Amino acid sequence: MERMTHGVRQIGMMSSRQLRGSVVAGLLCAAVAGCGSTVATTPASAQAAQSLPAVGCASVNQATTVTIRRTMDTVEPTRAGAVTTTQRKTALARALFSDLCQVVTHPYTVKGPIHCPIAFGLAYTGAFYDGNRELATFTYDASGCQSVRVNAAGRGKYSMVMGSAASAAPHLEADLAAALGLQRSAVFPPAQQINPGGPNKPA
């Protein structure tokens, strides 16, 4: 009768090869991140950018208050003194914020001579807040050729308030007066108005 020893050894050798193959396959799987299963990762810089709260014109709908200060280089002809106020009505703060942002995001490009009303050095400056967090600061030169600058996160946007910029924010003057709690006549010099035209078009 033939011995079965050879057959047994052959079976044992095949099992060893299978075992070694499984080990190698496992190592290869680990090297290629889990044998077909992948885990999406986001770069740390992108995660940091996503976590940063919005500021500037991207945060208009987060504003809860606005502080406004009026300055004037001359007291004539309005005899207007300095005014400082904090408007805590969210709707009024956001309306003014939106107007200022509409001006600077639709900037008017000066292409020639411009006719401007008399400049009295009247300016309104202030800041918008979400609670105690500052969202943006602004400067609104409200006499002569009016202009707006909005600053946030170390960057500023600017435009004169005429042409496309004026058309984009038709309620700017009314919303500023409302935020100040004053009549428009107490906010702007006599005969001062936004120039909706442009070069060579008197205001």
mmCIF file of N, CA and C in Angstrom, residues 38-139:
data_model
loop_
_atom_site.group_PDB
_atom_site.id
_atom_site.type_symbol
_atom_site.label_atom_id
_atom_site.label_comp_id
_atom_site.label_asym_id
_atom_site.label_seq_id
_atom_site.Cartn_x
_atom_site.Cartn_y
_atom_site.Cartn_z
ATOM 1 N N THR A 38 -12.130 54.455 1.478
ATOM 2 C CA THR A 38 -11.406 55.712 1.542
ATOM 3 C C THR A 38 -12.062 56.623 2.550
ATOM 4 N N VAL A 39 -11.265 57.498 3.150
ATOM 5 C CA VAL A 39 -11.760 58.468 4.119
ATOM 6 C C VAL A 39 -11.465 59.853 3.581
ATOM 7 N N ALA A 40 -12.504 60.642 3.349
ATOM 8 C CA ALA A 40 -12.315 61.990 2.814
ATOM 9 C C ALA A 40 -11.712 62.879 3.886
ATOM 10 N N THR A 41 -10.698 63.623 3.487
ATOM 11 C CA THR A 41 -10.068 64.551 4.421
ATOM 12 C C THR A 41 -10.073 65.943 3.822
ATOM 13 N N THR A 42 -10.128 66.961 4.672
ATOM 14 C CA THR A 42 -10.104 68.357 4.236
ATOM 15 C C THR A 42 -8.842 68.997 4.756
ATOM 16 N N PRO A 43 -8.088 69.694 3.904
ATOM 17 C CA PRO A 43 -6.866 70.348 4.375
ATOM 18 C C PRO A 43 -7.157 71.269 5.547
ATOM 19 N N ALA A 44 -6.185 71.376 6.445
ATOM 20 C CA ALA A 44 -6.368 72.192 7.648
ATOM 21 C C ALA A 44 -6.674 73.639 7.299
ATOM 22 N N SER A 45 -6.043 74.159 6.235
ATOM 23 C CA SER A 45 -6.278 75.555 5.848
ATOM 24 C C SER A 45 -7.717 75.756 5.401
ATOM 25 N N ALA A 46 -8.272 74.754 4.672
ATOM 26 C CA ALA A 46 -9.664 74.870 4.223
ATOM 27 C C ALA A 46 -10.611 74.783 5.402
ATOM 28 N N GLN A 47 -10.319 73.900 6.358
ATOM 29 C CA GLN A 47 -11.156 73.795 7.545
ATOM 30 C C GLN A 47 -11.137 75.087 8.338
ATOM 31 N N ALA A 48 -9.969 75.722 8.439
ATOM 32 C CA ALA A 48 -9.870 76.981 9.168
ATOM 33 C C ALA A 48 -10.675 78.066 8.488
ATOM 34 N N ALA A 49 -10.626 78.092 7.132
ATOM 35 C CA ALA A 49 -11.379 79.103 6.390
ATOM 36 C C ALA A 49 -12.873 78.908 6.572
ATOM 37 N N GLN A 50 -13.309 77.641 6.595
ATOM 38 C CA GLN A 50 -14.730 77.357 6.760
ATOM 39 C C GLN A 50 -15.219 77.746 8.147
ATOM 40 N N SER A 51 -14.354 77.700 9.146
ATOM 41 C CA SER A 51 -14.763 77.972 10.509
ATOM 42 C C SER A 51 -14.751 79.459 10.849
ATOM 43 N N LEU A 52 -14.099 80.286 9.994
ATOM 44 C CA LEU A 52 -14.037 81.711 10.269
ATOM 45 C C LEU A 52 -15.413 82.350 10.088
ATOM 46 N N PRO A 53 -15.875 83.158 11.044
ATOM 47 C CA PRO A 53 -17.171 83.825 10.897
ATOM 48 C C PRO A 53 -17.100 84.904 9.830
ATOM 49 N N ALA A 54 -18.214 85.150 9.174
ATOM 50 C CA ALA A 54 -18.262 86.137 8.100
ATOM 51 C C ALA A 54 -18.110 87.545 8.650
ATOM 52 N N VAL A 55 -17.469 88.403 7.867
ATOM 53 C CA VAL A 55 -17.359 89.816 8.189
ATOM 54 C C VAL A 55 -17.611 90.599 6.904
ATOM 55 N N GLY A 56 -17.637 91.926 7.013
ATOM 56 C CA GLY A 56 -17.836 92.748 5.830
ATOM 57 C C GLY A 56 -19.211 92.551 5.230
ATOM 58 N N CYS A 57 -19.311 92.794 3.939
ATOM 59 C CA CYS A 57 -20.618 92.745 3.275
ATOM 60 C C CYS A 57 -21.236 91.352 3.264
ATOM 61 N N ALA A 58 -20.433 90.319 3.515
ATOM 62 C CA ALA A 58 -20.983 88.963 3.600
ATOM 63 C C ALA A 58 -21.769 88.753 4.889
ATOM 64 N N SER A 59 -21.665 89.708 5.822
ATOM 65 C CA SER A 59 -22.298 89.547 7.132
ATOM 66 C C SER A 59 -23.452 90.511 7.377
ATOM 67 N N VAL A 60 -24.001 91.089 6.301
ATOM 68 C CA VAL A 60 -25.095 92.067 6.454
ATOM 69 C C VAL A 60 -26.226 91.515 7.308
ATOM 70 N N ASN A 61 -26.616 90.282 7.053
ATOM 71 C CA ASN A 61 -27.756 89.702 7.766
ATOM 72 C C ASN A 61 -27.427 89.240 9.182
ATOM 73 N N GLN A 62 -26.188 89.474 9.620
ATOM 74 C CA GLN A 62 -25.812 89.147 10.995
ATOM 75 C C GLN A 62 -25.782 90.389 11.888
ATOM 76 N N ALA A 63 -25.827 91.574 11.264
ATOM 77 C CA ALA A 63 -25.712 92.816 12.033
ATOM 78 C C ALA A 63 -26.896 92.990 12.983
ATOM 79 N N THR A 64 -26.592 93.396 14.193
ATOM 80 C CA THR A 64 -27.639 93.658 15.182
ATOM 81 C C THR A 64 -27.661 95.123 15.615
ATOM 82 N N THR A 65 -26.509 95.797 15.522
ATOM 83 C CA THR A 65 -26.439 97.205 15.902
ATOM 84 C C THR A 65 -25.469 97.946 14.991
ATOM 85 N N VAL A 66 -25.621 99.277 14.976
ATOM 86 C CA VAL A 66 -24.675 100.122 14.269
ATOM 87 C C VAL A 66 -24.425 101.363 15.108
ATOM 88 N N THR A 67 -23.168 101.745 15.217
ATOM 89 C CA THR A 67 -22.816 103.010 15.854
ATOM 90 C C THR A 67 -22.477 104.008 14.755
ATOM 91 N N ILE A 68 -22.940 105.245 14.911
ATOM 92 C CA ILE A 68 -22.743 106.268 13.884
ATOM 93 C C ILE A 68 -22.266 107.554 14.547
ATOM 94 N N ARG A 69 -21.262 108.168 13.950
ATOM 95 C CA ARG A 69 -20.744 109.444 14.442
ATOM 96 C C ARG A 69 -20.704 110.435 13.296
ATOM 97 N N ARG A 70 -21.232 111.631 13.526
ATOM 98 C CA ARG A 70 -21.208 112.673 12.499
ATOM 99 C C ARG A 70 -20.124 113.695 12.820
ATOM 100 N N THR A 71 -19.362 114.045 11.807
ATOM 101 C CA THR A 71 -18.373 115.111 11.941
ATOM 102 C C THR A 71 -18.575 116.099 10.808
ATOM 103 N N MET A 72 -18.152 117.332 11.039
ATOM 104 C CA MET A 72 -18.300 118.361 10.021
ATOM 105 C C MET A 72 -17.167 119.360 10.154
ATOM 106 N N ASP A 73 -16.509 119.653 9.047
ATOM 107 C CA ASP A 73 -15.379 120.574 9.083
ATOM 108 C C ASP A 73 -15.822 122.013 9.306
ATOM 109 N N THR A 74 -16.993 122.364 8.787
ATOM 110 C CA THR A 74 -17.516 123.718 8.965
ATOM 111 C C THR A 74 -18.914 123.641 9.553
ATOM 112 N N VAL A 75 -19.326 124.666 10.243
ATOM 113 C CA VAL A 75 -20.645 124.646 10.881
ATOM 114 C C VAL A 75 -21.711 125.248 9.979
ATOM 115 N N GLU A 76 -21.335 125.947 8.939
ATOM 116 C CA GLU A 76 -22.287 126.518 8.000
ATOM 117 C C GLU A 76 -22.408 125.602 6.788
ATOM 118 N N PRO A 77 -23.593 125.551 6.119
ATOM 119 C CA PRO A 77 -24.799 126.306 6.428
ATOM 120 C C PRO A 77 -25.783 125.552 7.315
ATOM 121 N N THR A 78 -25.447 124.360 7.751
ATOM 122 C CA THR A 78 -26.436 123.563 8.482
ATOM 123 C C THR A 78 -26.391 123.786 9.983
ATOM 124 N N ARG A 79 -25.278 124.348 10.481
ATOM 125 C CA ARG A 79 -25.079 124.502 11.918
ATOM 126 C C ARG A 79 -25.213 123.148 12.635
ATOM 127 N N ALA A 80 -24.867 122.097 11.946
ATOM 128 C CA ALA A 80 -24.988 120.755 12.517
ATOM 129 C C ALA A 80 -23.793 120.469 13.411
ATOM 130 N N GLY A 81 -24.059 120.027 14.604
ATOM 131 C CA GLY A 81 -22.985 119.669 15.515
ATOM 132 C C GLY A 81 -22.667 118.195 15.416
ATOM 133 N N ALA A 82 -21.712 117.768 16.229
ATOM 134 C CA ALA A 82 -21.343 116.354 16.249
ATOM 135 C C ALA A 82 -22.504 115.527 16.803
ATOM 136 N N VAL A 83 -22.688 114.382 16.238
ATOM 137 C CA VAL A 83 -23.748 113.469 16.670
ATOM 138 C C VAL A 83 -23.145 112.075 16.807
ATOM 139 N N THR A 84 -23.434 111.411 17.890
ATOM 140 C CA THR A 84 -23.026 110.017 18.069
ATOM 141 C C THR A 84 -24.229 109.227 18.548
ATOM 142 N N THR A 85 -24.534 108.165 17.866
ATOM 143 C CA THR A 85 -25.697 107.368 18.249
ATOM 144 C C THR A 85 -25.414 105.884 18.027
ATOM 145 N N THR A 86 -26.120 105.046 18.756
ATOM 146 C CA THR A 86 -26.088 103.596 18.560
ATOM 147 C C THR A 86 -27.493 103.131 18.253
ATOM 148 N N GLN A 87 -27.675 102.589 17.071
ATOM 149 C CA GLN A 87 -28.988 102.108 16.649
ATOM 150 C C GLN A 87 -29.066 100.603 16.913
ATOM 151 N N ARG A 88 -30.006 100.224 17.789
ATOM 152 C CA ARG A 88 -30.114 98.820 18.183
ATOM 153 C C ARG A 88 -31.278 98.091 17.510
ATOM 154 N N LYS A 89 -31.990 98.776 16.649
ATOM 155 C CA LYS A 89 -33.049 98.104 15.894
ATOM 156 C C LYS A 89 -32.406 97.383 14.717
ATOM 157 N N THR A 90 -32.492 96.066 14.766
ATOM 158 C CA THR A 90 -31.788 95.234 13.787
ATOM 159 C C THR A 90 -32.151 95.595 12.357
ATOM 160 N N ALA A 91 -33.432 95.807 12.078
ATOM 161 C CA ALA A 91 -33.870 96.084 10.707
ATOM 162 C C ALA A 91 -33.241 97.364 10.173
ATOM 163 N N LEU A 92 -33.138 98.399 11.012
ATOM 164 C CA LEU A 92 -32.548 99.666 10.577
ATOM 165 C C LEU A 92 -31.053 99.535 10.364
ATOM 166 N N ALA A 93 -30.378 98.805 11.250
ATOM 167 C CA ALA A 93 -28.936 98.601 11.100
ATOM 168 C C ALA A 93 -28.632 97.835 9.820
ATOM 169 N N ARG A 94 -29.391 96.797 9.538
ATOM 170 C CA ARG A 94 -29.139 95.973 8.352
ATOM 171 C C ARG A 94 -29.483 96.721 7.072
ATOM 172 N N ALA A 95 -30.515 97.551 7.108
ATOM 173 C CA ALA A 95 -30.874 98.322 5.912
ATOM 174 C C ALA A 95 -29.744 99.263 5.533
ATOM 175 N N LEU A 96 -29.176 99.969 6.514
ATOM 176 C CA LEU A 96 -28.066 100.873 6.228
ATOM 177 C C LEU A 96 -26.830 100.102 5.776
ATOM 178 N N PHE A 97 -26.533 99.007 6.429
ATOM 179 C CA PHE A 97 -25.389 98.156 6.068
ATOM 180 C C PHE A 97 -25.522 97.695 4.618
ATOM 181 N N SER A 98 -26.713 97.240 4.259
ATOM 182 C CA SER A 98 -26.955 96.766 2.901
ATOM 183 C C SER A 98 -26.768 97.887 1.889
ATOM 184 N N ASP A 99 -27.275 99.083 2.195
ATOM 185 C CA ASP A 99 -27.119 100.222 1.278
ATOM 186 C C ASP A 99 -25.648 100.530 1.020
ATOM 187 N N LEU A 100 -24.872 100.619 2.086
ATOM 188 C CA LEU A 100 -23.452 100.939 1.945
ATOM 189 C C LEU A 100 -22.727 99.874 1.127
ATOM 190 N N CYS A 101 -23.083 98.613 1.356
ATOM 191 C CA CYS A 101 -22.458 97.523 0.601
ATOM 192 C C CYS A 101 -22.875 97.542 -0.863
ATOM 193 N N GLN A 102 -24.122 97.915 -1.135
ATOM 194 C CA GLN A 102 -24.566 98.011 -2.523
ATOM 195 C C GLN A 102 -23.768 99.074 -3.276
ATOM 196 N N VAL A 103 -23.467 100.167 -2.592
ATOM 197 C CA VAL A 103 -22.676 101.230 -3.221
ATOM 198 C C VAL A 103 -21.293 100.709 -3.610
ATOM 199 N N VAL A 104 -20.585 100.093 -2.659
ATOM 200 C CA VAL A 104 -19.198 99.693 -2.932
ATOM 201 C C VAL A 104 -19.088 98.446 -3.796
ATOM 202 N N THR A 105 -20.153 97.660 -3.888
ATOM 203 C CA THR A 105 -20.094 96.487 -4.764
ATOM 204 C C THR A 105 -20.616 96.800 -6.175
ATOM 205 N N HIS A 106 -21.083 98.037 -6.374
ATOM 206 C CA HIS A 106 -21.452 98.515 -7.716
ATOM 207 C C HIS A 106 -20.724 99.838 -7.958
ATOM 208 N N PRO A 107 -19.397 99.826 -7.886
ATOM 209 C CA PRO A 107 -18.632 101.076 -7.899
ATOM 210 C C PRO A 107 -18.805 101.868 -9.188
ATOM 211 N N TYR A 108 -18.813 103.185 -9.010
ATOM 212 C CA TYR A 108 -18.886 104.079 -10.158
ATOM 213 C C TYR A 108 -17.463 104.420 -10.600
ATOM 214 N N THR A 109 -17.197 104.312 -11.877
ATOM 215 C CA THR A 109 -15.884 104.623 -12.421
ATOM 216 C C THR A 109 -15.895 106.020 -13.016
ATOM 217 N N VAL A 110 -15.050 106.876 -12.496
ATOM 218 C CA VAL A 110 -14.969 108.249 -12.982
ATOM 219 C C VAL A 110 -14.257 108.265 -14.329
ATOM 220 N N LYS A 111 -14.902 108.861 -15.327
ATOM 221 C CA LYS A 111 -14.324 108.883 -16.668
ATOM 222 C C LYS A 111 -14.135 110.297 -17.210
ATOM 223 N N GLY A 112 -14.486 111.282 -16.435
ATOM 224 C CA GLY A 112 -14.341 112.654 -16.912
ATOM 225 C C GLY A 112 -14.687 113.631 -15.815
ATOM 226 N N PRO A 113 -14.799 114.923 -16.132
ATOM 227 C CA PRO A 113 -15.147 115.939 -15.136
ATOM 228 C C PRO A 113 -16.500 115.655 -14.498
ATOM 229 N N ILE A 114 -16.616 115.976 -13.224
ATOM 230 C CA ILE A 114 -17.849 115.736 -12.490
ATOM 231 C C ILE A 114 -18.298 117.027 -11.817
ATOM 232 N N HIS A 115 -19.566 117.345 -11.951
ATOM 233 C CA HIS A 115 -20.140 118.497 -11.270
ATOM 234 C C HIS A 115 -20.623 118.050 -9.894
ATOM 235 N N CYS A 116 -20.130 118.683 -8.852
ATOM 236 C CA CYS A 116 -20.485 118.302 -7.489
ATOM 237 C C CYS A 116 -21.113 119.478 -6.744
ATOM 238 N N PRO A 117 -22.018 119.203 -5.812
ATOM 239 C CA PRO A 117 -22.514 120.258 -4.918
ATOM 240 C C PRO A 117 -21.373 120.749 -4.033
ATOM 241 N N ILE A 118 -21.603 121.816 -3.321
ATOM 242 C CA ILE A 118 -20.587 122.354 -2.421
ATOM 243 C C ILE A 118 -20.305 121.337 -1.320
ATOM 244 N N ALA A 119 -19.030 121.120 -1.036
ATOM 245 C CA ALA A 119 -18.643 120.188 0.019
ATOM 246 C C ALA A 119 -18.482 120.941 1.333
ATOM 247 N N PHE A 120 -19.178 120.502 2.356
ATOM 248 C CA PHE A 120 -19.104 121.131 3.677
ATOM 249 C C PHE A 120 -18.309 120.282 4.665
ATOM 250 N N GLY A 121 -17.654 119.262 4.169
ATOM 251 C CA GLY A 121 -16.873 118.413 5.063
ATOM 252 C C GLY A 121 -17.723 117.544 5.960
ATOM 253 N N LEU A 122 -18.953 117.285 5.543
ATOM 254 C CA LEU A 122 -19.860 116.468 6.353
ATOM 255 C C LEU A 122 -19.558 114.990 6.145
ATOM 256 N N ALA A 123 -19.352 114.269 7.214
ATOM 257 C CA ALA A 123 -19.042 112.842 7.108
ATOM 258 C C ALA A 123 -19.697 112.064 8.235
ATOM 259 N N TYR A 124 -20.084 110.835 7.927
ATOM 260 C CA TYR A 124 -20.629 109.907 8.917
ATOM 261 C C TYR A 124 -19.711 108.686 8.951
ATOM 262 N N THR A 125 -19.246 108.343 10.122
ATOM 263 C CA THR A 125 -18.412 107.163 10.283
ATOM 264 C C THR A 125 -19.051 106.252 11.324
ATOM 265 N N GLY A 126 -18.732 104.992 11.282
ATOM 266 C CA GLY A 126 -19.311 104.087 12.269
ATOM 267 C C GLY A 126 -18.896 102.655 12.067
ATOM 268 N N ALA A 127 -19.591 101.780 12.767
ATOM 269 C CA ALA A 127 -19.279 100.356 12.717
ATOM 270 C C ALA A 127 -20.540 99.537 12.930
ATOM 271 N N PHE A 128 -20.570 98.402 12.294
ATOM 272 C CA PHE A 128 -21.676 97.447 12.444
ATOM 273 C C PHE A 128 -21.200 96.288 13.309
ATOM 274 N N TYR A 129 -22.107 95.799 14.150
ATOM 275 C CA TYR A 129 -21.753 94.739 15.101
ATOM 276 C C TYR A 129 -22.780 93.610 15.077
ATOM 277 N N ASP A 130 -22.280 92.419 15.384
ATOM 278 C CA ASP A 130 -23.119 91.270 15.706
ATOM 279 C C ASP A 130 -22.870 91.008 17.187
ATOM 280 N N GLY A 131 -23.717 91.574 18.040
ATOM 281 C CA GLY A 131 -23.432 91.543 19.468
ATOM 282 C C GLY A 131 -22.231 92.430 19.737
ATOM 283 N N ASN A 132 -21.145 91.840 20.253
ATOM 284 C CA ASN A 132 -19.919 92.593 20.499
ATOM 285 C C ASN A 132 -18.888 92.415 19.390
ATOM 286 N N ARG A 133 -19.203 91.597 18.397
ATOM 287 C CA ARG A 133 -18.243 91.320 17.320
ATOM 288 C C ARG A 133 -18.384 92.340 16.203
ATOM 289 N N GLU A 134 -17.296 93.013 15.890
ATOM 290 C CA GLU A 134 -17.319 94.023 14.829
ATOM 291 C C GLU A 134 -17.338 93.343 13.468
ATOM 292 N N LEU A 135 -18.299 93.739 12.632
ATOM 293 C CA LEU A 135 -18.439 93.159 11.301
ATOM 294 C C LEU A 135 -17.778 94.017 10.226
ATOM 295 N N ALA A 136 -17.889 95.328 10.364
ATOM 296 C CA ALA A 136 -17.312 96.243 9.371
ATOM 297 C C ALA A 136 -17.359 97.660 9.916
ATOM 298 N N THR A 137 -16.483 98.502 9.393
ATOM 299 C CA THR A 137 -16.543 99.936 9.671
ATOM 300 C C THR A 137 -16.830 100.658 8.360
ATOM 301 N N PHE A 138 -17.292 101.889 8.451
ATOM 302 C CA PHE A 138 -17.615 102.624 7.232
ATOM 303 C C PHE A 138 -17.336 104.105 7.405
ATOM 304 N N THR A 139 -17.148 104.761 6.270
ATOM 305 C CA THR A 139 -17.082 106.216 6.189
ATOM 306 C C THR A 139 -17.963 106.646 5.029
#
